[in-house]
Short mmCIF file of C-alpha atoms and ligand atoms in Angstrom, two decimals:
data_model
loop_
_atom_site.label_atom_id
_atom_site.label_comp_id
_atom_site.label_asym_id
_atom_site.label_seq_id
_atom_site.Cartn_x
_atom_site.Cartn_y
_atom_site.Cartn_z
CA UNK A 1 10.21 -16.40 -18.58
CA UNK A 2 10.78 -12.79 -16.50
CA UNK A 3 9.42 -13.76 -12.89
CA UNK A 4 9.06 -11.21 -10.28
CA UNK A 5 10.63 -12.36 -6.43
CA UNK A 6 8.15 -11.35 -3.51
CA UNK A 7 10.28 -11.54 -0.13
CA UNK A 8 7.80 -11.81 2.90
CA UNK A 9 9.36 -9.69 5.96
CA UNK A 10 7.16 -11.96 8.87
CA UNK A 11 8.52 -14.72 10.59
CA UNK A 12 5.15 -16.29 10.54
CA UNK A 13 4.62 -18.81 7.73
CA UNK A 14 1.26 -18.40 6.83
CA UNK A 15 1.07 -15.36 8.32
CA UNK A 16 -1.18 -11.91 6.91
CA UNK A 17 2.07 -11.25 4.94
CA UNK A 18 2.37 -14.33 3.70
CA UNK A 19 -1.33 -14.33 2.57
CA UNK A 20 -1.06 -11.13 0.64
CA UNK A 21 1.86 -12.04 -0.74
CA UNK A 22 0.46 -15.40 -2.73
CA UNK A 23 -2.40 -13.47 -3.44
CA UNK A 24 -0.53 -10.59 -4.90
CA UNK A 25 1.36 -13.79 -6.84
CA UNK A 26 -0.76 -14.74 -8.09
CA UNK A 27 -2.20 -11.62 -9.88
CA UNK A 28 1.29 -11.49 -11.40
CA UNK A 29 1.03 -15.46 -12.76
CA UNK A 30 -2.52 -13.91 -14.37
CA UNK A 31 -1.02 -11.48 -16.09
CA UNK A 32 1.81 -13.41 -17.54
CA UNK A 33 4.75 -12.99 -15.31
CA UNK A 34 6.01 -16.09 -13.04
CA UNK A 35 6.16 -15.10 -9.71
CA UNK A 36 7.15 -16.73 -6.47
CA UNK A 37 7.28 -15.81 -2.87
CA UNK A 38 10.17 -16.32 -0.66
CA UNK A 39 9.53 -15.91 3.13
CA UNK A 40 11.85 -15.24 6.60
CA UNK A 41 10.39 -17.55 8.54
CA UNK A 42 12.60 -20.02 10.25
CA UNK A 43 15.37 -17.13 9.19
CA UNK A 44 17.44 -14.40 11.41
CA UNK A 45 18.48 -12.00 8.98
CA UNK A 46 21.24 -10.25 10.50
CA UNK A 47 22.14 -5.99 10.27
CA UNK A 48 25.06 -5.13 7.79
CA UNK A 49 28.37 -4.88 9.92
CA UNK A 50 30.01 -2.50 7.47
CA UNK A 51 33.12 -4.53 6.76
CA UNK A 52 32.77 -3.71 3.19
CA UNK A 53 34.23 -7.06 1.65
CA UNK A 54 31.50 -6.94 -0.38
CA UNK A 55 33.19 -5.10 -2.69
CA UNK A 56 36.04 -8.19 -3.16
CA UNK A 57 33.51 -11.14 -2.11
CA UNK A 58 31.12 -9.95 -4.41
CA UNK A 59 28.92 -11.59 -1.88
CA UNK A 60 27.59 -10.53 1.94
CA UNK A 61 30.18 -12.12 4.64
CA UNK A 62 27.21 -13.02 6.68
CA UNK A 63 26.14 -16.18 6.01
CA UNK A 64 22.45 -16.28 7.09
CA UNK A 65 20.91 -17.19 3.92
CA UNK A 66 20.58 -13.66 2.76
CA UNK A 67 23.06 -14.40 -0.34
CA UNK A 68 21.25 -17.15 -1.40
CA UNK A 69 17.81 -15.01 -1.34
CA UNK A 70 20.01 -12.47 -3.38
CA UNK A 71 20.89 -14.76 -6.18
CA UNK A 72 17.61 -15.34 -7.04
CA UNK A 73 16.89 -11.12 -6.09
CA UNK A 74 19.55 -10.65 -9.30
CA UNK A 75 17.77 -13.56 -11.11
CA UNK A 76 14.31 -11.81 -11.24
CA UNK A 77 13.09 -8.66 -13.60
CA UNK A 78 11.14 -8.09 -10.07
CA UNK A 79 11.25 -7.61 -6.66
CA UNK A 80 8.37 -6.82 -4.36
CA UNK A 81 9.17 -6.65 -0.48
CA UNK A 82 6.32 -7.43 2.20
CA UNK A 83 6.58 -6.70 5.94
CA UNK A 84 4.58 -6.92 8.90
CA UNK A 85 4.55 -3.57 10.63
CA UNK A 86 6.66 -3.51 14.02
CA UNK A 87 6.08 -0.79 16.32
CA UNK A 88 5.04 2.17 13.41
CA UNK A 89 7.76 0.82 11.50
CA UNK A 90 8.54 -2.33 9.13
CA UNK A 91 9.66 -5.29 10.82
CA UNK A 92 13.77 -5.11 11.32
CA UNK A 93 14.52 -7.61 9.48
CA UNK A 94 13.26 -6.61 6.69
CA UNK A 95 15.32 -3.23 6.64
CA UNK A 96 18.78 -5.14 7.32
CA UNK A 97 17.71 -7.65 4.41
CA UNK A 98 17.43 -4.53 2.09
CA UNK A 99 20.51 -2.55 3.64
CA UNK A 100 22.52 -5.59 2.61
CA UNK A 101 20.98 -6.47 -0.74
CA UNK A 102 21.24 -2.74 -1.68
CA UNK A 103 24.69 -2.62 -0.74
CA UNK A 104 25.65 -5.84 -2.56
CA UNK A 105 24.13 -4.28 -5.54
CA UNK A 106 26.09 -1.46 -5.39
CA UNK A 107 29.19 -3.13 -4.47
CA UNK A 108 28.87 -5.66 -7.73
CA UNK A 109 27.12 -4.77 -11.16
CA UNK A 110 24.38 -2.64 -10.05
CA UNK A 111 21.83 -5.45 -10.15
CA UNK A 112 18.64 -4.00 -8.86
CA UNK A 113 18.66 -1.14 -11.46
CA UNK A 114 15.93 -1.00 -13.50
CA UNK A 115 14.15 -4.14 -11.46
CA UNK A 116 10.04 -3.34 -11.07
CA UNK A 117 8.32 -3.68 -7.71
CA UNK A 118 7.68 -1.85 -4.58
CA UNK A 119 6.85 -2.49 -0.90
CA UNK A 120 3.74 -3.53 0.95
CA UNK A 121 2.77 -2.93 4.57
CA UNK A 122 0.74 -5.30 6.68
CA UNK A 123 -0.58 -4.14 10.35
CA UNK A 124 -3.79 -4.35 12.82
CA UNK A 125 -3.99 -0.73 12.81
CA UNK A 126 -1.09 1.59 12.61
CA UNK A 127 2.31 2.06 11.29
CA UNK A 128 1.81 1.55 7.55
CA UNK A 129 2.34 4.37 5.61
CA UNK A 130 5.69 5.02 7.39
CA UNK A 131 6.67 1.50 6.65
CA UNK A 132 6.21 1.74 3.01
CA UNK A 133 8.09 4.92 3.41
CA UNK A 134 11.28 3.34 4.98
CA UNK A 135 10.98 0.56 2.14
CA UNK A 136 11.16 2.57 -0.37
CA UNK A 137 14.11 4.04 0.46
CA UNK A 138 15.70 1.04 -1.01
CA UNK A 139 14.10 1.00 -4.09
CA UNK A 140 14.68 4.97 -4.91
CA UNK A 141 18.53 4.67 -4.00
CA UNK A 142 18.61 1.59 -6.26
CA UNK A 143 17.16 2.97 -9.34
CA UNK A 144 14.41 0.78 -9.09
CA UNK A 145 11.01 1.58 -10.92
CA UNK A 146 8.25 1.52 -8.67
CA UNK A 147 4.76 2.17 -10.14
CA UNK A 148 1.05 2.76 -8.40
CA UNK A 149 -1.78 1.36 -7.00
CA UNK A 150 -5.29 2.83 -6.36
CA UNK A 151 -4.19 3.62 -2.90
CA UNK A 152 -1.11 3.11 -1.35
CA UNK A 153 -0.19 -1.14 -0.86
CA UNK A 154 -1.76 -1.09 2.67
CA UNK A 155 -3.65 -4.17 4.28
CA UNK A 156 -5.01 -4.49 7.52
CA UNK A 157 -5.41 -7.59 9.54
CA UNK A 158 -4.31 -8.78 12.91
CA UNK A 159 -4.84 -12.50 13.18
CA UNK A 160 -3.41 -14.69 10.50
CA UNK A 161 -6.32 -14.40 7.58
CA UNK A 162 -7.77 -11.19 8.38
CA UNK A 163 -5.57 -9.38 6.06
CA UNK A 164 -7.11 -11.03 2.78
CA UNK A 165 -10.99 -9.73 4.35
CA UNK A 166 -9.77 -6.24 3.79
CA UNK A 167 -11.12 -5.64 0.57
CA UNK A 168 -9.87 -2.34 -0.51
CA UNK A 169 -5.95 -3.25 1.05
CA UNK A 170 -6.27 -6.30 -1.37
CA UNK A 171 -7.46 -4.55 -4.28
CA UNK A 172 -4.82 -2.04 -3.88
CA UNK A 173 -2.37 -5.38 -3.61
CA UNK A 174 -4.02 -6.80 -6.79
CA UNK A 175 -3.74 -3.42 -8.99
CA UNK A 176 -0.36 -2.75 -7.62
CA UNK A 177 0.49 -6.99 -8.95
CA UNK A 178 -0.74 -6.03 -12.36
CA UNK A 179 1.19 -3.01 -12.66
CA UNK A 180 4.17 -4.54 -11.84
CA UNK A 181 3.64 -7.66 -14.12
CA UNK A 182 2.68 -4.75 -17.23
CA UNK A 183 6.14 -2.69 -16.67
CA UNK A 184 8.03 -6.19 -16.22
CA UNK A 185 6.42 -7.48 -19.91
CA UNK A 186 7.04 -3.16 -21.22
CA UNK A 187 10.55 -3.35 -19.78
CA UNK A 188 11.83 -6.56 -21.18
CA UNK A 189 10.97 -6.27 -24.63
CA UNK A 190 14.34 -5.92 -26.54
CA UNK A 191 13.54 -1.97 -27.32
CA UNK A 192 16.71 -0.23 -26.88
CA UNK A 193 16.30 3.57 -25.73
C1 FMN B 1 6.25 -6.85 18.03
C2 FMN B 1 5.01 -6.48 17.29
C3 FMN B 1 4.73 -5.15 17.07
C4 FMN B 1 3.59 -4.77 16.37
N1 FMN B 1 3.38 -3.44 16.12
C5 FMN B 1 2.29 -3.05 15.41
C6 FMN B 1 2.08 -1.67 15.08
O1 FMN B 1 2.89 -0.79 15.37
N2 FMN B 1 0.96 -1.35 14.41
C7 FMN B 1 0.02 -2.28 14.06
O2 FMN B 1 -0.98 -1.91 13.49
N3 FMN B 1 0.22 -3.60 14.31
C8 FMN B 1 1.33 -4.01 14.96
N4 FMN B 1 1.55 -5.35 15.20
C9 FMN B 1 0.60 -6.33 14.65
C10 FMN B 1 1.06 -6.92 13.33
O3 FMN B 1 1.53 -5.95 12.43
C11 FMN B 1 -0.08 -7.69 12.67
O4 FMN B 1 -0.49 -8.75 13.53
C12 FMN B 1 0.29 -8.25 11.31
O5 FMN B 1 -0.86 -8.84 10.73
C13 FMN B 1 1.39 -9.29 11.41
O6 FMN B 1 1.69 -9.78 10.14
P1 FMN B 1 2.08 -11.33 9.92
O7 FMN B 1 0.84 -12.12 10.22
O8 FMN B 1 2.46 -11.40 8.48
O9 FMN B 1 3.21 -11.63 10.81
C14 FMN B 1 2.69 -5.76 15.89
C15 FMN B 1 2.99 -7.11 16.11
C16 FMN B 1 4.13 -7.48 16.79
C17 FMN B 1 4.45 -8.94 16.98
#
């Protein structure tokens, strides 16, 4: 069955992230796609160090658990990246997890072309819209298809559960699950064009 990866950016576990995360999940299970959420907790992703022996590894050189998470990135038809918002910007380790898994891609076979998904922003107040911005960097260098929402995938929430009481945020999460699951189903039918 095509299954779409969600990577959660937050070191917290059951963090706002987290939460919108399994809830955007599980929109995606509803509309026929398997779906599961990986998180960074209990993680340090580290930056890329520009050695470039990905290009003969085939593989990062760090070994933080990043190539592992990028097995099952290549796995999936989609990939949808959550982070917590840091400062006006998305969490760091979220942006060295995607330097690296972009530039695997494009030092092997070009896996994340064509993958569906997008990113999500989670903050108390501030921050999100240029998060979402940086993220999808990635997923316009990769040739990754990235479709709407009703809004842009925003959620507010401070403490750990506050996140899911923004109704709008999760609506836009919800629309933006069902979206992705649609293009996944459109995408992997065996039409050739
Ligand atoms: C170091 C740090 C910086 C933060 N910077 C911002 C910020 O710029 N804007 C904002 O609205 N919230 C900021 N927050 C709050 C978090 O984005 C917010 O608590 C979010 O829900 C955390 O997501 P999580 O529960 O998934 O970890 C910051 C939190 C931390 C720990």
């Amino acid at each position: 069955m095509d299954k779409v990866l969600l990577l959660c950016g937050s070191p917290r576990p059951k963090g706002n992230t987290m939460q919108v995360l399994q809830s955007c999940a599980q929109v995606i299970e509803e509309n026929g796609v398997e779906a599961e959420v990986i998180s960074f907790a209990g993680k340090e992703i580290k930056s890329c160090i520009a050695c470039n022996k990905c290009v003969e590894l085939k593989k990062c050189v760090l070994e933080d658990g990043l190539n592992e998470i990028i097995d099952q990135v290549r796995e999936a038809k989609g990939f949808i990246v959550g982070a917590p918002v840091y400062y006006g910007t998305a969490r760091g380790d979220m942006m060295s997890a995607l330097q690296r898994i972009g530039k695997v891609s494009g030092a092997t076979d070009q896996f994340l072309s064509w993958k569906v998904g997008g990113p999500i922003a989670v903050a108390r107040r501030g921050g999100h819209t240029a998060s979402i911005q940086e993220m999808l960097m990635f997923y316009f260098i990769n040739e990754m298809i990235v479709p709407g929402s009703t809004y842009w995938n925003i959620v507010f929430g401070r403490n750990p559960g506050e996140a899911l009481e923004d109704q709008e945020g999760m609506k836009t999460v919800h629309k933006f699950g069902e979206n992705v699951a649609k293009l996944v189903k459109i995408l992997n039918q065996d039409i050739h064009f």
